[in-house]
CSV table of C-alpha atoms and ligand atoms in Angstrom, one decimal:
chain,number,residue,atom,x,y,z
Y,163,MET,CA,118.4,87.2,-42.4
Y,164,LYS,CA,115.6,89.1,-43.9
Y,165,PHE,CA,116.9,92.5,-43.2
Y,166,HIS,CA,120.3,91.5,-44.5
Y,167,SER,CA,119.0,90.1,-47.8
Y,168,LYS,CA,116.9,93.3,-48.2
Y,169,ARG,CA,119.9,95.4,-47.6
Y,170,THR,CA,121.8,93.5,-50.2
Y,171,THR,CA,119.1,94.1,-52.8
Y,172,ALA,CA,118.9,97.7,-51.8
Y,173,PHE,CA,122.6,98.0,-51.9
Y,174,ALA,CA,122.6,96.6,-55.4
Y,175,ALA,CA,119.9,99.2,-56.4
Y,176,LEU,CA,122.1,102.0,-55.0
Y,177,VAL,CA,125.1,100.9,-56.9
Y,178,LEU,CA,123.0,100.7,-60.1
Y,179,SER,CA,121.5,104.1,-59.6
Y,180,GLY,CA,125.0,105.5,-59.0
Y,181,ALA,CA,126.2,104.0,-62.2
Y,182,MET,CA,123.2,105.5,-64.0
Y,183,ALA,CA,124.0,108.9,-62.6
Y,184,LEU,CA,127.6,108.6,-63.8
Y,185,THR,CA,126.6,107.7,-67.3
Y,186,GLY,CA,124.0,110.5,-67.4
Y,187,CYS,CA,121.1,108.0,-67.6
Y,188,GLY,CA,118.0,108.0,-65.5
Y,189,GLY,CA,118.2,111.7,-64.8
Y,190,ASP,CA,115.0,113.7,-64.5
Y,191,ALA,CA,115.2,117.1,-66.1
Y,192,GLU,CA,112.6,118.5,-63.8
Y,193,GLY,CA,114.6,117.1,-61.0
Y,194,GLY,CA,114.1,118.1,-57.4
Y,195,GLY,CA,113.6,114.6,-56.2
Y,196,ASP,CA,116.9,113.2,-57.2
Y,197,ASN,CA,119.8,113.1,-54.9
Y,198,GLY,CA,121.6,116.4,-54.8
Y,199,GLY,CA,118.5,118.4,-55.8
Y,200,SER,CA,117.2,119.1,-52.3
Y,201,GLU,CA,119.5,121.6,-50.7
Y,202,ASP,CA,116.6,123.8,-49.7
Y,203,VAL,CA,114.5,121.1,-48.1
Y,204,SER,CA,114.3,121.4,-44.3
Y,205,ILE,CA,112.7,118.7,-42.3
Y,206,THR,CA,111.5,118.5,-38.7
Y,207,MET,CA,111.3,115.0,-37.1
Y,208,LEU,CA,108.9,114.7,-34.2
Y,209,PRO,CA,108.7,111.3,-32.5
Y,210,LYS,CA,106.1,110.4,-29.8
Y,211,ASN,CA,108.8,111.3,-27.2
Y,212,LEU,CA,112.5,111.6,-26.8
Y,213,GLY,CA,114.7,109.1,-24.9
Y,214,ASN,CA,113.2,106.0,-26.5
Y,215,PRO,CA,115.8,103.8,-28.3
Y,216,TYR,CA,113.2,102.9,-30.9
Y,217,PHE,CA,112.9,106.6,-32.0
Y,218,ASP,CA,116.6,107.2,-31.6
Y,219,THR,CA,117.1,104.5,-34.2
Y,220,SER,CA,114.4,105.8,-36.5
Y,221,THR,CA,115.9,109.3,-36.3
Y,222,ALA,CA,119.3,107.9,-37.1
Y,223,GLY,CA,117.8,106.4,-40.3
Y,224,ALA,CA,116.1,109.8,-41.0
Y,225,LYS,CA,119.4,111.6,-40.6
Y,226,ALA,CA,121.2,109.2,-42.9
Y,227,ALA,CA,118.5,109.7,-45.6
Y,228,ALA,CA,118.7,113.5,-45.2
Y,229,GLU,CA,122.4,113.5,-45.7
Y,230,GLU,CA,122.1,111.4,-48.9
Y,231,ILE,CA,119.4,113.8,-50.1
Y,232,GLY,CA,121.1,117.0,-49.1
Y,233,ALA,CA,118.3,118.1,-46.9
Y,234,THR,CA,118.6,119.4,-43.4
Y,235,LEU,CA,116.8,117.5,-40.6
Y,236,GLU,CA,116.3,118.4,-37.0
Y,237,GLU,CA,114.7,116.1,-34.3
Y,238,VAL,CA,112.6,117.8,-31.7
Y,239,GLY,CA,110.1,116.3,-29.2
Y,240,PRO,CA,108.7,116.1,-25.7
Y,241,GLN,CA,109.8,114.0,-22.8
Y,242,GLU,CA,106.3,112.6,-22.3
Y,243,ALA,CA,104.4,110.8,-25.0
Y,244,THR,CA,101.3,113.1,-25.1
Y,245,ALA,CA,99.5,114.9,-27.9
Y,246,ASP,CA,99.5,118.2,-26.0
Y,247,ALA,CA,103.2,118.2,-25.7
Y,248,GLN,CA,103.6,117.6,-29.4
Y,249,VAL,CA,101.4,120.5,-30.5
Y,250,GLN,CA,104.0,123.2,-29.5
Y,251,TYR,CA,106.6,121.5,-31.7
Y,252,ILE,CA,104.2,121.4,-34.6
Y,253,ASN,CA,103.5,125.1,-34.2
Y,254,THR,CA,107.2,125.9,-34.1
Y,255,ALA,CA,107.9,123.9,-37.2
Y,256,ALA,CA,105.1,125.8,-39.0
Y,257,GLN,CA,106.4,129.2,-37.8
Y,258,GLN,CA,109.8,128.3,-39.0
Y,259,GLY,CA,108.3,127.4,-42.4
Y,260,VAL,CA,110.0,124.0,-42.6
Y,261,SER,CA,109.4,122.1,-45.9
Y,262,ALA,CA,108.2,119.0,-44.2
Y,263,LEU,CA,107.3,117.6,-40.8
Y,264,ILE,CA,107.6,113.9,-40.0
Y,265,VAL,CA,105.6,112.9,-36.9
Y,266,SER,CA,104.6,109.8,-34.9
Y,267,ALA,CA,101.2,110.8,-33.5
Y,268,ASN,CA,100.4,110.4,-29.8
Y,269,ASP,CA,96.7,110.8,-30.7
Y,270,PRO,CA,94.9,110.5,-34.0
Y,271,THR,CA,92.9,113.7,-33.8
Y,272,ALA,CA,94.3,115.9,-31.0
Y,273,ILE,CA,97.2,117.2,-33.1
Y,274,CYS,CA,95.1,117.6,-36.3
Y,275,ASP,CA,94.4,121.3,-36.0
Y,276,ALA,CA,98.0,122.1,-35.5
Y,277,LEU,CA,99.1,119.9,-38.4
Y,278,ASN,CA,96.5,121.4,-40.7
Y,279,GLN,CA,97.6,124.9,-39.8
Y,280,ALA,CA,101.2,123.8,-40.7
Y,281,ARG,CA,100.0,122.4,-44.0
Y,282,ASP,CA,98.1,125.7,-44.8
Y,283,ALA,CA,101.4,127.5,-44.2
Y,284,GLY,CA,103.0,125.2,-46.8
Y,285,THR,CA,104.6,122.5,-44.7
Y,286,LYS,CA,104.1,118.9,-46.0
Y,287,VAL,CA,103.1,116.5,-43.2
Y,288,VAL,CA,104.2,112.9,-43.2
Y,289,THR,CA,103.1,110.6,-40.3
Y,290,PHE,CA,105.2,107.6,-39.6
Y,291,ASP,CA,104.9,104.8,-37.1
Y,292,SER,CA,101.6,106.1,-35.5
Y,293,ASP,CA,99.1,107.8,-37.9
Y,294,THR,CA,96.6,110.6,-37.5
Y,295,GLU,CA,93.3,110.8,-39.2
Y,296,PRO,CA,94.0,110.8,-42.9
Y,297,ASP,CA,92.8,114.3,-43.5
Y,298,CYS,CA,95.5,115.8,-41.3
Y,299,ARG,CA,98.5,114.6,-43.2
Y,300,ASP,CA,99.8,114.2,-46.8
Y,301,LEU,CA,101.2,110.6,-46.4
Y,302,PHE,CA,101.5,107.9,-43.8
Y,303,VAL,CA,104.6,105.8,-43.8
Y,304,ASN,CA,103.5,102.5,-42.3
Y,305,GLN,CA,105.9,100.0,-40.8
Y,306,ALA,CA,103.8,96.9,-41.6
Y,307,THR,CA,100.1,96.3,-42.0
Y,308,ALA,CA,98.1,96.5,-38.7
Y,309,GLU,CA,96.8,93.0,-39.5
Y,310,GLY,CA,100.3,91.6,-39.8
Y,311,ILE,CA,101.5,93.3,-36.6
Y,312,ALA,CA,98.5,92.0,-34.7
Y,313,LYS,CA,98.8,88.5,-36.0
Y,314,VAL,CA,102.4,88.0,-35.3
Y,315,GLN,CA,102.0,88.9,-31.7
Y,316,VAL,CA,98.9,86.7,-31.2
Y,317,ASP,CA,100.7,83.8,-32.9
Y,318,LEU,CA,103.7,84.3,-30.6
Y,319,ILE,CA,101.7,84.4,-27.4
Y,320,ALA,CA,99.5,81.5,-28.5
Y,321,GLU,CA,102.6,79.4,-29.2
Y,322,GLN,CA,104.2,80.3,-25.9
Y,323,ILE,CA,101.2,79.5,-23.6
Y,324,GLY,CA,100.0,76.4,-25.5
Y,325,ASP,CA,97.0,78.3,-27.0
Y,326,SER,CA,95.2,78.5,-23.7
Y,327,GLY,CA,94.9,80.6,-20.5
Y,328,GLU,CA,94.7,84.2,-19.4
Y,329,ILE,CA,96.7,87.0,-21.0
Y,330,ALA,CA,96.9,90.8,-20.6
Y,331,ILE,CA,98.2,93.6,-22.8
Y,332,LEU,CA,100.6,96.2,-21.6
Y,333,SER,CA,100.3,99.0,-24.1
Y,334,ALA,CA,101.9,102.5,-24.7
Y,335,SER,CA,99.7,105.6,-24.1
Y,336,ALA,CA,95.9,105.2,-24.1
Y,337,ASN,CA,95.4,107.3,-27.2
Y,338,ALA,CA,98.3,106.0,-29.4
Y,339,THR,CA,96.8,105.4,-32.9
Y,340,ASN,CA,99.2,102.5,-33.7
Y,341,GLN,CA,98.8,100.5,-30.5
Y,342,ASN,CA,95.1,101.0,-30.4
Y,343,ALA,CA,94.7,99.7,-34.0
Y,344,TRP,CA,96.9,96.7,-33.2
Y,345,ILE,CA,95.0,95.9,-30.0
Y,346,GLU,CA,91.7,96.0,-31.8
Y,347,MET,CA,92.9,93.5,-34.4
Y,348,MET,CA,94.5,91.3,-31.7
Y,349,LYS,CA,91.1,91.1,-30.0
Y,350,GLN,CA,89.4,90.1,-33.2
Y,351,ASP,CA,92.1,87.5,-34.0
Y,352,LEU,CA,91.9,86.1,-30.4
Y,353,GLU,CA,88.1,85.9,-30.6
Y,354,ALA,CA,88.0,84.2,-34.0
Y,355,ASN,CA,91.0,81.8,-33.7
Y,356,HIS,CA,91.9,81.3,-30.1
Y,357,PRO,CA,88.8,80.4,-28.1
Y,358,ASP,CA,90.8,79.2,-25.1
Y,359,ILE,CA,92.8,82.3,-24.6
Y,360,GLU,CA,91.1,85.0,-22.5
Y,361,LEU,CA,92.3,88.6,-22.6
Y,362,VAL,CA,91.7,89.7,-19.0
Y,363,ASP,CA,93.2,93.2,-19.0
Y,364,VAL,CA,94.6,96.0,-21.1
Y,365,VAL,CA,96.9,98.5,-19.2
Y,366,TYR,CA,98.9,101.5,-20.3
Y,367,GLY,CA,102.5,102.3,-19.4
Y,368,ASP,CA,102.5,105.5,-21.4
Y,369,ASP,CA,105.8,104.5,-23.1
Y,370,ASP,CA,107.4,105.4,-19.9
Y,371,ASP,CA,109.9,102.9,-18.4
Y,372,GLN,CA,108.9,103.2,-14.8
Y,373,THR,CA,105.2,103.4,-15.4
Y,374,SER,CA,105.4,100.3,-17.6
Y,375,PHE,CA,107.4,98.5,-14.9
Y,376,ASP,CA,104.9,99.3,-12.2
Y,377,LYS,CA,102.0,98.3,-14.4
Y,378,THR,CA,103.6,94.9,-15.0
Y,379,ALA,CA,103.9,94.4,-11.3
Y,380,ALA,CA,100.2,95.4,-10.8
Y,381,LEU,CA,99.0,93.1,-13.6
Y,382,LEU,CA,100.7,90.1,-12.0
Y,383,GLN,CA,99.3,90.9,-8.6
Y,384,SER,CA,95.7,91.3,-9.8
Y,385,HIS,CA,95.7,88.3,-12.1
Y,386,PRO,CA,97.2,85.4,-10.3
Y,387,ASN,CA,96.4,83.0,-13.1
Y,388,LEU,CA,98.0,85.1,-15.8
Y,389,LYS,CA,99.8,83.0,-18.4
Y,390,GLY,CA,101.2,85.7,-20.6
Y,391,ILE,CA,101.7,89.4,-21.4
Y,392,VAL,CA,101.7,90.9,-24.8
Y,393,SER,CA,103.4,94.4,-25.0
Y,394,PRO,CA,103.0,96.0,-28.4
Y,395,THR,CA,105.5,98.7,-27.4
Y,396,THR,CA,109.3,98.6,-27.3
Y,397,VAL,CA,109.3,100.6,-24.0
Y,398,GLY,CA,106.6,98.3,-22.4
Y,399,ILE,CA,108.1,95.0,-23.4
Y,400,ALA,CA,111.6,96.0,-22.1
Y,401,ALA,CA,110.3,97.2,-18.8
Y,402,ALA,CA,108.1,94.1,-18.4
Y,403,ALA,CA,111.0,91.9,-19.2
Y,404,ARG,CA,113.2,93.6,-16.6
Y,405,TYR,CA,110.4,93.1,-14.0
Y,406,LEU,CA,109.8,89.4,-14.9
Y,407,SER,CA,113.5,88.6,-15.1
Y,408,ASP,CA,114.0,89.4,-11.4
Y,409,SER,CA,110.7,87.9,-10.2
Y,410,GLU,CA,109.3,84.5,-9.3
Y,411,PHE,CA,107.3,84.7,-12.6
Y,412,LYS,CA,110.4,84.4,-14.8
Y,413,GLY,CA,109.9,81.6,-17.3
Y,414,LYS,CA,106.4,81.0,-15.9
Y,415,VAL,CA,104.6,84.0,-17.3
Y,416,ALA,CA,105.3,84.4,-21.0
Y,417,LEU,CA,106.1,87.8,-22.5
Y,418,THR,CA,106.1,88.8,-26.1
Y,419,GLY,CA,105.2,91.8,-28.3
Y,420,LEU,CA,107.2,94.4,-30.1
Y,421,GLY,CA,110.8,95.1,-28.9
Y,422,THR,CA,114.2,96.1,-30.2
Y,423,PRO,CA,116.9,93.4,-30.3
Y,424,ASN,CA,119.3,95.5,-28.3
Y,425,GLN,CA,116.9,96.1,-25.4
Y,426,MET,CA,115.6,92.5,-25.4
Y,427,ARG,CA,118.9,90.5,-25.9
Y,428,GLU,CA,119.6,90.1,-22.2
Y,429,TYR,CA,116.1,88.7,-21.5
Y,430,VAL,CA,116.1,86.4,-24.5
Y,431,LYS,CA,119.4,85.0,-23.3
Y,432,ASN,CA,118.4,84.5,-19.7
Y,433,GLY,CA,115.2,82.7,-20.6
Y,434,THR,CA,112.7,85.5,-19.6
Y,435,VAL,CA,111.5,85.9,-23.2
Y,436,GLU,CA,111.3,83.3,-26.0
Y,437,ALA,CA,110.5,85.4,-29.1
Y,438,PHE,CA,109.2,88.9,-30.0
Y,439,ALA,CA,108.7,90.9,-33.2
Y,440,LEU,CA,109.5,94.2,-34.8
Y,441,TRP,CA,110.5,95.9,-38.1
Y,442,ASN,CA,113.7,97.9,-38.6
Y,443,PRO,CA,113.0,101.4,-37.2
Y,444,GLU,CA,116.1,102.7,-38.9
Y,445,ASP,CA,114.6,101.8,-42.3
Y,446,LEU,CA,111.3,103.4,-41.2
Y,447,GLY,CA,112.9,106.7,-40.5
Y,448,TYR,CA,114.9,106.5,-43.6
Y,449,LEU,CA,111.8,105.8,-45.8
Y,450,ALA,CA,109.8,108.6,-44.1
Y,451,THR,CA,112.5,111.1,-44.9
Y,452,TYR,CA,112.7,110.1,-48.6
Y,453,ALA,CA,108.9,110.4,-48.7
Y,454,ALA,CA,109.0,113.8,-47.0
Y,455,ASN,CA,111.6,115.0,-49.5
Y,456,ALA,CA,109.6,113.7,-52.4
Y,457,LEU,CA,106.5,115.7,-51.2
Y,458,ALA,CA,108.5,118.8,-50.4
Y,459,THR,CA,110.1,118.9,-53.8
Y,460,GLY,CA,106.8,118.3,-55.6
Y,461,GLU,CA,108.0,115.0,-57.0
Y,462,ILE,CA,104.9,113.4,-55.5
Y,463,GLU,CA,101.7,114.7,-54.1
Y,464,GLY,CA,101.0,111.6,-51.9
Y,465,ASN,CA,98.2,110.3,-54.2
Y,466,PRO,CA,97.6,106.6,-54.8
Y,467,GLY,CA,99.9,105.3,-57.5
Y,468,ASP,CA,102.6,108.0,-57.0
Y,469,THR,CA,106.1,106.5,-57.0
Y,470,PHE,CA,109.4,107.7,-55.5
Y,471,GLU,CA,112.9,106.3,-54.9
Y,472,ALA,CA,114.0,105.8,-51.3
Y,473,GLY,CA,117.7,105.4,-51.7
Y,474,LYS,CA,119.0,102.0,-50.7
Y,475,LEU,CA,115.4,100.7,-50.1
Y,476,GLY,CA,114.5,101.1,-53.7
Y,477,GLU,CA,111.2,102.3,-55.2
Y,478,TYR,CA,107.9,102.7,-53.3
Y,479,THR,CA,104.4,103.3,-54.5
Y,480,VAL,CA,101.7,105.2,-52.6
Y,481,GLU,CA,98.8,102.9,-51.7
Y,482,ASP,CA,95.1,103.6,-52.0
Y,483,ASP,CA,94.9,104.9,-48.4
Y,484,ASN,CA,97.6,107.4,-49.1
Y,485,SER,CA,100.2,105.3,-47.2
Y,486,VAL,CA,103.5,103.7,-48.0
Y,487,LEU,CA,104.3,100.3,-46.6
Y,488,LEU,CA,107.8,99.4,-45.3
Y,489,GLY,CA,107.4,95.6,-45.2
Y,490,GLU,CA,106.5,92.7,-42.9
Y,491,PRO,CA,107.2,92.4,-39.2
Y,492,PHE,CA,110.1,90.1,-38.3
Y,493,VAL,CA,110.4,87.6,-35.4
Y,494,PHE,CA,113.5,87.7,-33.1
Y,495,ASN,CA,114.6,84.8,-30.9
Y,496,ALA,CA,117.7,83.3,-29.3
Y,497,GLU,CA,118.9,81.9,-32.7
Y,498,ASN,CA,118.9,85.2,-34.6
Y,499,ILE,CA,119.1,88.0,-32.1
Y,500,ASP,CA,122.8,88.4,-32.3
Y,501,ASP,CA,122.6,89.2,-36.0
Y,502,PHE,CA,120.9,92.6,-35.2
Y,503,ASP,CA,122.2,95.7,-33.6
Y,504,PHE,CA,119.5,98.3,-33.0
J,1051,LIG,C1,107.3,102.2,-29.0
J,1051,LIG,C2,106.4,103.3,-29.6
J,1051,LIG,C3,106.3,103.2,-31.1
J,1051,LIG,C4,105.9,101.7,-31.5
J,1051,LIG,C5,107.0,100.8,-31.0
J,1051,LIG,C6,106.7,99.4,-31.3
J,1051,LIG,O1,108.6,102.5,-29.3
J,1051,LIG,O2,105.1,103.2,-29.0
J,1051,LIG,O3,105.2,104.0,-31.5
J,1051,LIG,O4,105.8,101.6,-32.9
J,1051,LIG,O5,107.0,100.9,-29.6
């Protein structure tokens, strides 16, 4: 599997860097960025909301990275995925004077003032998963290109409905930077390459399980000819799958999008869902933490061309848009889902 082979490579890199440390090679006299040089780095991790297994997994990756680095990391966050609710946590992190804040933004602009105040106070800001406007952060750690994430979902739904018929999108919250970028690109892809698919509705479940469940029911009611649903959120797709699975629409209305294997396994096995996509959220949190540490220690400034080591994942280079790219989305189906546990 892709993740596995990547892990193997990363593992080899880790062994190699360990060997280099033992022989005294590869050390950087100015240090700060290397393992063991970051005891004073404190990091706050602020997901869109708490209680979402996707973010539980990214935070687990962040904690693993912090432990390797020797930094402290605390996760905080609201119950509801809103920008307003995030602002107070950003303000607190700034008041505490943490070295870095890692945030998945519920809105591209609404948290910007708070983030820039934190930056003025000396906190480095890394967005991950869902970005802000570029001038409110030092670096964006991107899970995969927006084009790639949009295309994989359009390809999957097109395959599953014979490239023709009505579809709807069940998204996260209406202002989420990541979902909105993906939806925009899905629309473009559908228009350009799938003339017989009609996108009839876009609804928002707010990354809340019950709201997403209710919105699925409403979609099926208001669009009797619906052939498929695309849900570009792990909360939405799991709630929609649960609804479909117990309904007359199971196996008749296709469902795909972005999900975690552990939440979707049951629905792939019982025939509700054929295939869906995602990246590894654990790796995303892990990479964001190495990036935050590299910024906090001054190893990088977040400028295009800056490079840093991200432990088992190897070396990363900051791209022209001040982002770092984790990789490509991956498709899960009945054949491979049991190889994954997150
Ligand atoms: C949800 C969140 C997150 C998104 C994933 C795919 O967990 O909306 O931001 O990246 O789905």
